[in-house]
């Protein structure tokens, strides 16, 4: 997996033992004029219990990146960086060699002929549908794995990839491999680190560009500078450390040296305190501006 450069592409809460009237009003627990009335203070030494039914929406409002709506946003942000378009579903037929040493880059997540994930995708597709148009390229994909060679793929592999991309079975295979290799492990790691949707997305985007092992290496280096929330660290401090290491990794390769997908996207969300990756989102990648409402 890799990234081309410049491709057109209430919560209710308790403070000092007091339930905030506005939050209670929102849940129908107080009359309409109560939001502006002064709050009654409990007697000294008394603790006001919070009804679990009131507190529950606070937790429910915080969703992980695997929530369907959040996942859709994640796919759009990655597509903006990978394909210069928020329409990630239009990328099933995409294929080209972007001269980054990884052979052909293709599909919704940039599966590469030189890194093994394209081979695994075509194998999975063939296991489900043996008579597909890409099955005949499996021997060649095995041979070119780990190289930038097109041996056995040219001249018809791109044409056949685009033909296969019209098949709903191949589209489903692309989504399944994306989730299995990149999305699900990144979200799981984020949950275990105690980071919210933005942090989970930062892990996922790093895995997309650098591979799961590359993401893990970035995280390991960040651990020398900060701790994730699950280890007692501050979430914002941790994510800044992770993104610092991500940028350092990107700059090691000319093909990844434009770090705007971090600088003018993920950093923007982080500076805004949008740890839950809530919409609307306004960001830029490679100088192009995007809005997700």
PDB file of C-alpha atoms in Angstrom:
ATOM      1  CA  UNK A   1       0.000   0.000   0.000  1.00  0.00           C
ATOM      2  CA  UNK A   2       1.283   3.425  -0.840  1.00  0.00           C
ATOM      3  CA  UNK A   3       0.189   6.914  -1.707  1.00  0.00           C
ATOM      4  CA  UNK A   4       0.531   8.787  -4.995  1.00  0.00           C
ATOM      5  CA  UNK A   5       1.581  12.405  -4.884  1.00  0.00           C
ATOM      6  CA  UNK A   6      -0.701  15.063  -6.403  1.00  0.00           C
ATOM      7  CA  UNK A   7      -3.179  12.673  -7.987  1.00  0.00           C
ATOM      8  CA  UNK A   8      -6.484  14.530  -8.671  1.00  0.00           C
ATOM      9  CA  UNK A   9      -8.054  13.130  -6.005  1.00  0.00           C
ATOM     10  CA  UNK A  10     -25.342  16.514  26.466  1.00  0.00           C
ATOM     11  CA  UNK A  11     -24.026  15.543  27.083  1.00  0.00           C
ATOM     12  CA  UNK A  12     -25.190  15.791  30.706  1.00  0.00           C
ATOM     13  CA  UNK A  13     -22.370  16.172  33.177  1.00  0.00           C
ATOM     14  CA  UNK A  14     -21.796  16.574  36.916  1.00  0.00           C
ATOM     15  CA  UNK A  15     -19.685  19.366  38.347  1.00  0.00           C
ATOM     16  CA  UNK A  16     -19.212  19.682  42.093  1.00  0.00           C
ATOM     17  CA  UNK A  17     -22.136  17.303  42.547  1.00  0.00           C
ATOM     18  CA  UNK A  18     -24.560  19.446  40.520  1.00  0.00           C
ATOM     19  CA  UNK A  19     -26.483  18.259  37.481  1.00  0.00           C
ATOM     20  CA  UNK A  20     -26.341  21.032  34.868  1.00  0.00           C
ATOM     21  CA  UNK A  21     -29.926  22.262  34.292  1.00  0.00           C
ATOM     22  CA  UNK A  22     -29.496  22.717  30.516  1.00  0.00           C
ATOM     23  CA  UNK A  23     -28.526  19.072  30.141  1.00  0.00           C
ATOM     24  CA  UNK A  24     -31.412  17.950  32.301  1.00  0.00           C
ATOM     25  CA  UNK A  25     -33.745  20.108  30.227  1.00  0.00           C
ATOM     26  CA  UNK A  26     -32.484  18.454  27.047  1.00  0.00           C
ATOM     27  CA  UNK A  27     -33.542  15.079  28.387  1.00  0.00           C
ATOM     28  CA  UNK A  28     -36.941  16.329  29.587  1.00  0.00           C
ATOM     29  CA  UNK A  29     -36.027  16.064  33.253  1.00  0.00           C
ATOM     30  CA  UNK A  30     -36.811  19.698  34.087  1.00  0.00           C
ATOM     31  CA  UNK A  31     -39.519  22.124  32.980  1.00  0.00           C
ATOM     32  CA  UNK A  32     -38.765  24.495  30.109  1.00  0.00           C
ATOM     33  CA  UNK A  33     -37.912  27.475  32.374  1.00  0.00           C
ATOM     34  CA  UNK A  34     -35.511  25.501  34.533  1.00  0.00           C
ATOM     35  CA  UNK A  35     -32.527  26.013  32.230  1.00  0.00           C
ATOM     36  CA  UNK A  36     -32.304  29.656  33.250  1.00  0.00           C
ATOM     37  CA  UNK A  37     -33.225  29.183  36.909  1.00  0.00           C
ATOM     38  CA  UNK A  38     -30.415  29.175  39.491  1.00  0.00           C
ATOM     39  CA  UNK A  39     -29.317  25.685  40.435  1.00  0.00           C
ATOM     40  CA  UNK A  40     -30.219  24.450  43.896  1.00  0.00           C
ATOM     41  CA  UNK A  41     -27.095  23.516  45.857  1.00  0.00           C
ATOM     42  CA  UNK A  42     -27.092  20.368  47.965  1.00  0.00           C
ATOM     43  CA  UNK A  43     -26.505  20.546  51.644  1.00  0.00           C
ATOM     44  CA  UNK A  44     -22.889  20.426  52.706  1.00  0.00           C
ATOM     45  CA  UNK A  45     -21.486  16.935  52.598  1.00  0.00           C
ATOM     46  CA  UNK A  46     -24.292  15.635  50.435  1.00  0.00           C
ATOM     47  CA  UNK A  47     -23.642  13.939  47.065  1.00  0.00           C
ATOM     48  CA  UNK A  48     -26.232  14.200  44.337  1.00  0.00           C
ATOM     49  CA  UNK A  49     -26.651  10.845  42.606  1.00  0.00           C
ATOM     50  CA  UNK A  50     -26.847  10.857  38.824  1.00  0.00           C
ATOM     51  CA  UNK A  51     -29.578   8.763  37.274  1.00  0.00           C
ATOM     52  CA  UNK A  52     -27.862   6.249  34.936  1.00  0.00           C
ATOM     53  CA  UNK A  53     -30.503   7.029  32.351  1.00  0.00           C
ATOM     54  CA  UNK A  54     -29.199  10.605  32.275  1.00  0.00           C
ATOM     55  CA  UNK A  55     -25.513   9.674  32.132  1.00  0.00           C
ATOM     56  CA  UNK A  56     -25.937   6.984  29.513  1.00  0.00           C
ATOM     57  CA  UNK A  57     -26.308   9.328  26.489  1.00  0.00           C
ATOM     58  CA  UNK A  58     -22.869  10.790  27.257  1.00  0.00           C
ATOM     59  CA  UNK A  59     -21.185   7.458  26.589  1.00  0.00           C
ATOM     60  CA  UNK A  60     -23.514   6.640  23.721  1.00  0.00           C
ATOM     61  CA  UNK A  61     -22.608   9.871  21.942  1.00  0.00           C
ATOM     62  CA  UNK A  62     -18.937   8.881  21.748  1.00  0.00           C
ATOM     63  CA  UNK A  63     -18.510   6.472  18.846  1.00  0.00           C
ATOM     64  CA  UNK A  64     -15.490   4.584  17.616  1.00  0.00           C
ATOM     65  CA  UNK A  65     -14.243   4.679  14.054  1.00  0.00           C
ATOM     66  CA  UNK A  66     -15.971   1.383  13.250  1.00  0.00           C
ATOM     67  CA  UNK A  67     -19.360   3.027  13.731  1.00  0.00           C
ATOM     68  CA  UNK A  68     -20.807   2.998  10.169  1.00  0.00           C
ATOM     69  CA  UNK A  69     -21.097   6.782   9.916  1.00  0.00           C
ATOM     70  CA  UNK A  70     -17.582   7.312  11.300  1.00  0.00           C
ATOM     71  CA  UNK A  71     -16.180   4.643   8.995  1.00  0.00           C
ATOM     72  CA  UNK A  72     -17.710   6.373   5.994  1.00  0.00           C
ATOM     73  CA  UNK A  73     -15.961   9.599   7.023  1.00  0.00           C
ATOM     74  CA  UNK A  74     -12.668   7.721   7.397  1.00  0.00           C
ATOM     75  CA  UNK A  75     -12.986   6.271   3.906  1.00  0.00           C
ATOM     76  CA  UNK A  76     -13.633   9.726   2.477  1.00  0.00           C
ATOM     77  CA  UNK A  77     -10.627  11.307   4.173  1.00  0.00           C
ATOM     78  CA  UNK A  78      -8.290   8.555   2.986  1.00  0.00           C
ATOM     79  CA  UNK A  79      -9.716   8.765  -0.524  1.00  0.00           C
ATOM     80  CA  UNK A  80      -9.030  12.503  -0.580  1.00  0.00           C
ATOM     81  CA  UNK A  81      -5.357  11.732   0.053  1.00  0.00           C
ATOM     82  CA  UNK A  82      -5.138   8.615  -2.110  1.00  0.00           C
ATOM     83  CA  UNK A  83      -7.345   9.634  -5.027  1.00  0.00           C
ATOM     84  CA  UNK A  84      -8.015  13.371  -4.685  1.00  0.00           C
ATOM     85  CA  UNK A  85     -11.713  12.629  -4.293  1.00  0.00           C
ATOM     86  CA  UNK A  86     -14.121  12.032  -1.437  1.00  0.00           C
ATOM     87  CA  UNK A  87     -15.910   9.442  -3.590  1.00  0.00           C
ATOM     88  CA  UNK A  88     -14.013   6.377  -2.417  1.00  0.00           C
ATOM     89  CA  UNK A  89     -16.424   3.974  -4.090  1.00  0.00           C
ATOM     90  CA  UNK A  90     -15.406   5.360  -7.481  1.00  0.00           C
ATOM     91  CA  UNK A  91     -11.880   3.994  -6.894  1.00  0.00           C
ATOM     92  CA  UNK A  92     -12.561   0.266  -7.312  1.00  0.00           C
ATOM     93  CA  UNK A  93     -11.264   0.397 -10.945  1.00  0.00           C
ATOM     94  CA  UNK A  94      -8.299   2.699 -10.263  1.00  0.00           C
ATOM     95  CA  UNK A  95      -4.897   1.295 -11.267  1.00  0.00           C
ATOM     96  CA  UNK A  96      -1.552   2.810 -12.202  1.00  0.00           C
ATOM     97  CA  UNK A  97       2.158   2.584 -11.486  1.00  0.00           C
ATOM     98  CA  UNK A  98       3.048   5.739  -9.573  1.00  0.00           C
ATOM     99  CA  UNK A  99       6.784   5.044  -9.736  1.00  0.00           C
ATOM    100  CA  UNK A 100       7.267   4.492  -6.025  1.00  0.00           C
ATOM    101  CA  UNK A 101       8.980   1.132  -6.345  1.00  0.00           C
ATOM    102  CA  UNK A 102       5.860  -0.873  -5.475  1.00  0.00           C
ATOM    103  CA  UNK A 103       4.650  -1.794  -8.945  1.00  0.00           C
ATOM    104  CA  UNK A 104       0.997  -1.284  -9.706  1.00  0.00           C
ATOM    105  CA  UNK A 105      -1.116   0.595  -7.158  1.00  0.00           C
ATOM    106  CA  UNK A 106      -4.832  -0.102  -7.468  1.00  0.00           C
ATOM    107  CA  UNK A 107      -8.270  -0.104  -5.926  1.00  0.00           C
ATOM    108  CA  UNK A 108      -9.900   1.626  -2.990  1.00  0.00           C
ATOM    109  CA  UNK A 109      -6.912   1.420  -0.671  1.00  0.00           C
ATOM    110  CA  UNK A 110      -3.986   1.295  -3.084  1.00  0.00           C
ATOM    111  CA  UNK A 111      -3.300  -2.431  -3.150  1.00  0.00           C
ATOM    112  CA  UNK A 112       0.200  -2.899  -4.598  1.00  0.00           C
ATOM    113  CA  UNK A 113       1.590  -5.634  -6.799  1.00  0.00           C
ATOM    114  CA  UNK A 114       4.938  -5.257  -5.078  1.00  0.00           C
ATOM    115  CA  UNK A 115       3.835  -5.428  -1.442  1.00  0.00           C
ATOM    116  CA  UNK A 116       1.717  -8.571  -1.273  1.00  0.00           C
ATOM    117  CA  UNK A 117      -1.683  -7.086  -0.500  1.00  0.00           C
ATOM    118  CA  UNK A 118      -2.746  -7.101  -4.166  1.00  0.00           C
ATOM    119  CA  UNK A 119      -1.790 -10.768  -4.380  1.00  0.00           C
ATOM    120  CA  UNK A 120      -3.812 -11.569  -1.255  1.00  0.00           C
ATOM    121  CA  UNK A 121      -6.770  -9.645  -2.676  1.00  0.00           C
ATOM    122  CA  UNK A 122      -6.761 -11.524  -5.987  1.00  0.00           C
ATOM    123  CA  UNK A 123      -6.348 -14.816  -4.122  1.00  0.00           C
ATOM    124  CA  UNK A 124      -9.359 -14.008  -1.939  1.00  0.00           C
ATOM    125  CA  UNK A 125     -11.397 -12.985  -5.007  1.00  0.00           C
ATOM    126  CA  UNK A 126     -10.438 -16.201  -6.781  1.00  0.00           C
ATOM    127  CA  UNK A 127     -11.343 -18.326  -3.753  1.00  0.00           C
ATOM    128  CA  UNK A 128     -14.821 -16.838  -3.905  1.00  0.00           C
ATOM    129  CA  UNK A 129     -15.123 -16.714  -7.693  1.00  0.00           C
ATOM    130  CA  UNK A 130     -12.595 -19.023  -9.392  1.00  0.00           C
ATOM    131  CA  UNK A 131     -13.554 -18.040 -12.946  1.00  0.00           C
ATOM    132  CA  UNK A 132     -12.710 -14.341 -12.573  1.00  0.00           C
ATOM    133  CA  UNK A 133     -10.712 -12.343 -15.120  1.00  0.00           C
ATOM    134  CA  UNK A 134      -7.772 -11.765 -12.731  1.00  0.00           C
ATOM    135  CA  UNK A 135      -7.202 -15.382 -11.694  1.00  0.00           C
ATOM    136  CA  UNK A 136      -4.808 -15.990 -14.595  1.00  0.00           C
ATOM    137  CA  UNK A 137      -2.439 -13.360 -13.169  1.00  0.00           C
ATOM    138  CA  UNK A 138      -1.874 -15.130  -9.855  1.00  0.00           C
ATOM    139  CA  UNK A 139       1.407 -16.799 -10.936  1.00  0.00           C
ATOM    140  CA  UNK A 140       2.758 -13.440 -12.120  1.00  0.00           C
ATOM    141  CA  UNK A 141       1.628 -11.654  -8.956  1.00  0.00           C
ATOM    142  CA  UNK A 142       3.479 -14.208  -6.873  1.00  0.00           C
ATOM    143  CA  UNK A 143       6.650 -13.684  -8.911  1.00  0.00           C
ATOM    144  CA  UNK A 144       6.627  -9.874  -8.810  1.00  0.00           C
ATOM    145  CA  UNK A 145       5.776  -9.669  -5.102  1.00  0.00           C
ATOM    146  CA  UNK A 146       8.475  -7.645  -3.384  1.00  0.00           C
ATOM    147  CA  UNK A 147       9.538  -5.897  -6.593  1.00  0.00           C
ATOM    148  CA  UNK A 148       8.331  -3.133  -8.905  1.00  0.00           C
ATOM    149  CA  UNK A 149       8.268  -5.491 -11.909  1.00  0.00           C
ATOM    150  CA  UNK A 150       5.336  -5.807 -14.302  1.00  0.00           C
ATOM    151  CA  UNK A 151       6.585  -9.142 -15.628  1.00  0.00           C
ATOM    152  CA  UNK A 152       3.651 -11.320 -16.607  1.00  0.00           C
ATOM    153  CA  UNK A 153       1.178  -8.496 -15.927  1.00  0.00           C
ATOM    154  CA  UNK A 154       1.590  -6.254 -18.941  1.00  0.00           C
ATOM    155  CA  UNK A 155       0.007  -5.332 -21.200  1.00  0.00           C
ATOM    156  CA  UNK A 156      -3.508  -6.392 -20.163  1.00  0.00           C
ATOM    157  CA  UNK A 157      -3.537  -6.458 -16.363  1.00  0.00           C
ATOM    158  CA  UNK A 158      -4.769  -2.840 -15.950  1.00  0.00           C
ATOM    159  CA  UNK A 159      -7.566  -3.409 -18.463  1.00  0.00           C
ATOM    160  CA  UNK A 160      -8.608  -6.641 -16.764  1.00  0.00           C
ATOM    161  CA  UNK A 161      -8.456  -4.996 -13.316  1.00  0.00           C
ATOM    162  CA  UNK A 162     -10.880  -2.326 -14.497  1.00  0.00           C
ATOM    163  CA  UNK A 163     -13.148  -5.020 -15.927  1.00  0.00           C
ATOM    164  CA  UNK A 164     -13.083  -6.964 -12.652  1.00  0.00           C
ATOM    165  CA  UNK A 165     -13.909  -3.777 -10.731  1.00  0.00           C
ATOM    166  CA  UNK A 166     -17.393  -3.815 -12.270  1.00  0.00           C
ATOM    167  CA  UNK A 167     -18.064  -7.109 -10.498  1.00  0.00           C
ATOM    168  CA  UNK A 168     -19.786  -6.673  -7.116  1.00  0.00           C
ATOM    169  CA  UNK A 169     -17.919  -9.762  -5.889  1.00  0.00           C
ATOM    170  CA  UNK A 170     -14.577  -8.080  -6.555  1.00  0.00           C
ATOM    171  CA  UNK A 171     -15.772  -4.853  -4.966  1.00  0.00           C
ATOM    172  CA  UNK A 172     -16.773  -6.807  -1.861  1.00  0.00           C
ATOM    173  CA  UNK A 173     -13.377  -8.512  -1.868  1.00  0.00           C
ATOM    174  CA  UNK A 174     -11.612  -5.140  -1.950  1.00  0.00           C
ATOM    175  CA  UNK A 175     -13.622  -3.896   1.030  1.00  0.00           C
ATOM    176  CA  UNK A 176     -13.101  -7.118   2.969  1.00  0.00           C
ATOM    177  CA  UNK A 177      -9.317  -7.077   2.443  1.00  0.00           C
ATOM    178  CA  UNK A 178      -9.134  -3.395   3.347  1.00  0.00           C
ATOM    179  CA  UNK A 179     -10.902  -4.116   6.611  1.00  0.00           C
ATOM    180  CA  UNK A 180      -9.002  -7.304   7.399  1.00  0.00           C
ATOM    181  CA  UNK A 181      -5.516  -5.973   6.731  1.00  0.00           C
ATOM    182  CA  UNK A 182      -5.755  -2.276   7.569  1.00  0.00           C
ATOM    183  CA  UNK A 183      -8.937  -0.929   9.107  1.00  0.00           C
ATOM    184  CA  UNK A 184      -9.900  -3.487  11.739  1.00  0.00           C
ATOM    185  CA  UNK A 185      -6.396  -3.946  13.219  1.00  0.00           C
ATOM    186  CA  UNK A 186      -5.836  -0.179  13.369  1.00  0.00           C
ATOM    187  CA  UNK A 187      -9.158   0.473  15.111  1.00  0.00           C
ATOM    188  CA  UNK A 188      -8.542  -2.392  17.529  1.00  0.00           C
ATOM    189  CA  UNK A 189      -5.094  -1.023  18.403  1.00  0.00           C
ATOM    190  CA  UNK A 190      -6.595   2.426  18.883  1.00  0.00           C
ATOM    191  CA  UNK A 191      -9.270   1.115  21.222  1.00  0.00           C
ATOM    192  CA  UNK A 192      -6.697  -0.739  23.299  1.00  0.00           C
ATOM    193  CA  UNK A 193      -4.613   2.445  23.506  1.00  0.00           C
ATOM    194  CA  UNK A 194      -7.654   4.365  24.732  1.00  0.00           C
ATOM    195  CA  UNK A 195      -7.754   6.817  21.825  1.00  0.00           C
ATOM    196  CA  UNK A 196     -10.986   7.986  20.294  1.00  0.00           C
ATOM    197  CA  UNK A 197     -12.055   8.086  16.637  1.00  0.00           C
ATOM    198  CA  UNK A 198      -9.415  10.621  15.557  1.00  0.00           C
ATOM    199  CA  UNK A 199      -6.596   8.563  17.044  1.00  0.00           C
ATOM    200  CA  UNK A 200      -8.023   5.403  15.522  1.00  0.00           C
ATOM    201  CA  UNK A 201      -8.073   7.171  12.176  1.00  0.00           C
ATOM    202  CA  UNK A 202      -4.466   8.311  12.596  1.00  0.00           C
ATOM    203  CA  UNK A 203      -3.469   4.680  13.117  1.00  0.00           C
ATOM    204  CA  UNK A 204      -5.516   3.552  10.114  1.00  0.00           C
ATOM    205  CA  UNK A 205      -4.130   6.189   7.770  1.00  0.00           C
ATOM    206  CA  UNK A 206      -0.589   5.305   8.834  1.00  0.00           C
ATOM    207  CA  UNK A 207      -1.295   1.625   8.146  1.00  0.00           C
ATOM    208  CA  UNK A 208      -2.672   2.490   4.718  1.00  0.00           C
ATOM    209  CA  UNK A 209       0.521   4.282   3.708  1.00  0.00           C
ATOM    210  CA  UNK A 210       3.196   2.355   5.595  1.00  0.00           C
ATOM    211  CA  UNK A 211       1.559  -1.024   6.110  1.00  0.00           C
ATOM    212  CA  UNK A 212       0.479  -2.490   9.463  1.00  0.00           C
ATOM    213  CA  UNK A 213       4.095  -3.155  10.450  1.00  0.00           C
ATOM    214  CA  UNK A 214       5.064   0.389   9.532  1.00  0.00           C
ATOM    215  CA  UNK A 215       2.245   1.778  11.657  1.00  0.00           C
ATOM    216  CA  UNK A 216       3.386  -0.384  14.576  1.00  0.00           C
ATOM    217  CA  UNK A 217       6.941   0.918  14.184  1.00  0.00           C
ATOM    218  CA  UNK A 218       5.711   4.522  14.216  1.00  0.00           C
ATOM    219  CA  UNK A 219       3.737   3.811  17.374  1.00  0.00           C
ATOM    220  CA  UNK A 220       6.770   2.197  19.018  1.00  0.00           C
ATOM    221  CA  UNK A 221       8.890   5.281  18.382  1.00  0.00           C
ATOM    222  CA  UNK A 222       6.136   7.554  19.688  1.00  0.00           C
ATOM    223  CA  UNK A 223       6.109   5.545  22.924  1.00  0.00           C
ATOM    224  CA  UNK A 224       9.598   6.873  23.661  1.00  0.00           C
ATOM    225  CA  UNK A 225       8.161  10.399  23.849  1.00  0.00           C
ATOM    226  CA  UNK A 226       4.640   9.999  25.250  1.00  0.00           C
ATOM    227  CA  UNK A 227       2.094   7.518  26.549  1.00  0.00           C
ATOM    228  CA  UNK A 228      -1.378   6.732  25.193  1.00  0.00           C
ATOM    229  CA  UNK A 229      -4.389   7.261  27.449  1.00  0.00           C
ATOM    230  CA  UNK A 230      -4.546   3.570  28.341  1.00  0.00           C
ATOM    231  CA  UNK A 231      -1.105   3.963  29.911  1.00  0.00           C
ATOM    232  CA  UNK A 232      -2.016   7.145  31.766  1.00  0.00           C
ATOM    233  CA  UNK A 233      -1.019   9.635  29.099  1.00  0.00           C
ATOM    234  CA  UNK A 234      -2.827  12.659  27.727  1.00  0.00           C
ATOM    235  CA  UNK A 235      -4.624  11.852  24.485  1.00  0.00           C
ATOM    236  CA  UNK A 236      -3.676  15.047  22.657  1.00  0.00           C
ATOM    237  CA  UNK A 237      -0.046  14.808  23.721  1.00  0.00           C
ATOM    238  CA  UNK A 238       0.075  11.192  22.605  1.00  0.00           C
ATOM    239  CA  UNK A 239      -1.464  11.876  19.199  1.00  0.00           C
ATOM    240  CA  UNK A 240       0.937  14.757  18.600  1.00  0.00           C
ATOM    241  CA  UNK A 241       3.830  12.409  19.353  1.00  0.00           C
ATOM    242  CA  UNK A 242       2.397   9.769  17.027  1.00  0.00           C
ATOM    243  CA  UNK A 243       1.891  12.271  14.208  1.00  0.00           C
ATOM    244  CA  UNK A 244       5.409  13.629  14.710  1.00  0.00           C
ATOM    245  CA  UNK A 245       6.785  10.144  14.140  1.00  0.00           C
ATOM    246  CA  UNK A 246       4.417   9.620  11.205  1.00  0.00           C
ATOM    247  CA  UNK A 247       5.726  12.751   9.500  1.00  0.00           C
ATOM    248  CA  UNK A 248       9.316  11.685  10.130  1.00  0.00           C
ATOM    249  CA  UNK A 249       8.560   8.335   8.503  1.00  0.00           C
ATOM    250  CA  UNK A 250       6.899   9.944   5.487  1.00  0.00           C
ATOM    251  CA  UNK A 251       9.904  12.151   4.849  1.00  0.00           C
ATOM    252  CA  UNK A 252      12.131   9.101   4.429  1.00  0.00           C
ATOM    253  CA  UNK A 253      10.610   8.529   0.966  1.00  0.00           C
ATOM    254  CA  UNK A 254      10.356  11.061  -1.834  1.00  0.00           C
ATOM    255  CA  UNK A 255       6.993   9.609  -2.877  1.00  0.00           C
ATOM    256  CA  UNK A 256       5.616  10.365   0.593  1.00  0.00           C
ATOM    257  CA  UNK A 257       7.456  13.599   1.314  1.00  0.00           C
ATOM    258  CA  UNK A 258       4.343  15.761   0.997  1.00  0.00           C
ATOM    259  CA  UNK A 259       3.012  15.487   4.542  1.00  0.00           C
ATOM    260  CA  UNK A 260      -0.133  17.534   4.032  1.00  0.00           C
ATOM    261  CA  UNK A 261      -2.423  14.581   4.775  1.00  0.00           C
ATOM    262  CA  UNK A 262      -1.108  14.997   8.337  1.00  0.00           C
ATOM    263  CA  UNK A 263      -0.297  18.714   8.462  1.00  0.00           C
ATOM    264  CA  UNK A 264      -3.458  20.177   6.950  1.00  0.00           C
ATOM    265  CA  UNK A 265      -5.882  17.393   7.826  1.00  0.00           C
ATOM    266  CA  UNK A 266      -5.222  15.312  10.944  1.00  0.00           C
ATOM    267  CA  UNK A 267      -3.332  18.106  12.740  1.00  0.00           C
ATOM    268  CA  UNK A 268      -6.222  20.455  12.016  1.00  0.00           C
ATOM    269  CA  UNK A 269      -8.702  18.087  13.630  1.00  0.00           C
ATOM    270  CA  UNK A 270      -6.391  17.647  16.604  1.00  0.00           C
ATOM    271  CA  UNK A 271      -5.813  21.389  17.093  1.00  0.00           C
ATOM    272  CA  UNK A 272      -9.571  21.870  17.019  1.00  0.00           C
ATOM    273  CA  UNK A 273      -9.927  19.333  19.817  1.00  0.00           C
ATOM    274  CA  UNK A 274     -12.039  17.117  17.560  1.00  0.00           C
ATOM    275  CA  UNK A 275     -10.908  13.841  19.114  1.00  0.00           C
ATOM    276  CA  UNK A 276     -14.173  12.160  18.124  1.00  0.00           C
ATOM    277  CA  UNK A 277     -13.751  13.108  14.454  1.00  0.00           C
ATOM    278  CA  UNK A 278     -17.175  14.695  14.381  1.00  0.00           C
ATOM    279  CA  UNK A 279     -18.466  16.358  11.245  1.00  0.00           C
ATOM    280  CA  UNK A 280     -18.444  18.885   9.715  1.00  0.00           C
ATOM    281  CA  UNK A 281     -14.794  18.584   8.720  1.00  0.00           C
ATOM    282  CA  UNK A 282     -12.828  21.047   6.624  1.00  0.00           C
ATOM    283  CA  UNK A 283      -9.312  20.091   5.590  1.00  0.00           C
ATOM    284  CA  UNK A 284      -6.808  20.120   2.747  1.00  0.00           C
ATOM    285  CA  UNK A 285      -4.549  17.525   1.144  1.00  0.00           C
ATOM    286  CA  UNK A 286      -1.923  18.392  -1.475  1.00  0.00           C
ATOM    287  CA  UNK A 287      -3.390  21.883  -1.593  1.00  0.00           C
ATOM    288  CA  UNK A 288      -6.906  20.713  -2.435  1.00  0.00           C
ATOM    289  CA  UNK A 289      -9.649  21.657   0.001  1.00  0.00           C
ATOM    290  CA  UNK A 290     -12.407  19.312   1.151  1.00  0.00           C
ATOM    291  CA  UNK A 291     -15.560  19.549   3.234  1.00  0.00           C
ATOM    292  CA  UNK A 292     -17.387  16.626   4.818  1.00  0.00           C
ATOM    293  CA  UNK A 293     -20.708  17.750   6.241  1.00  0.00           C
TER     294      UNK A 293
END
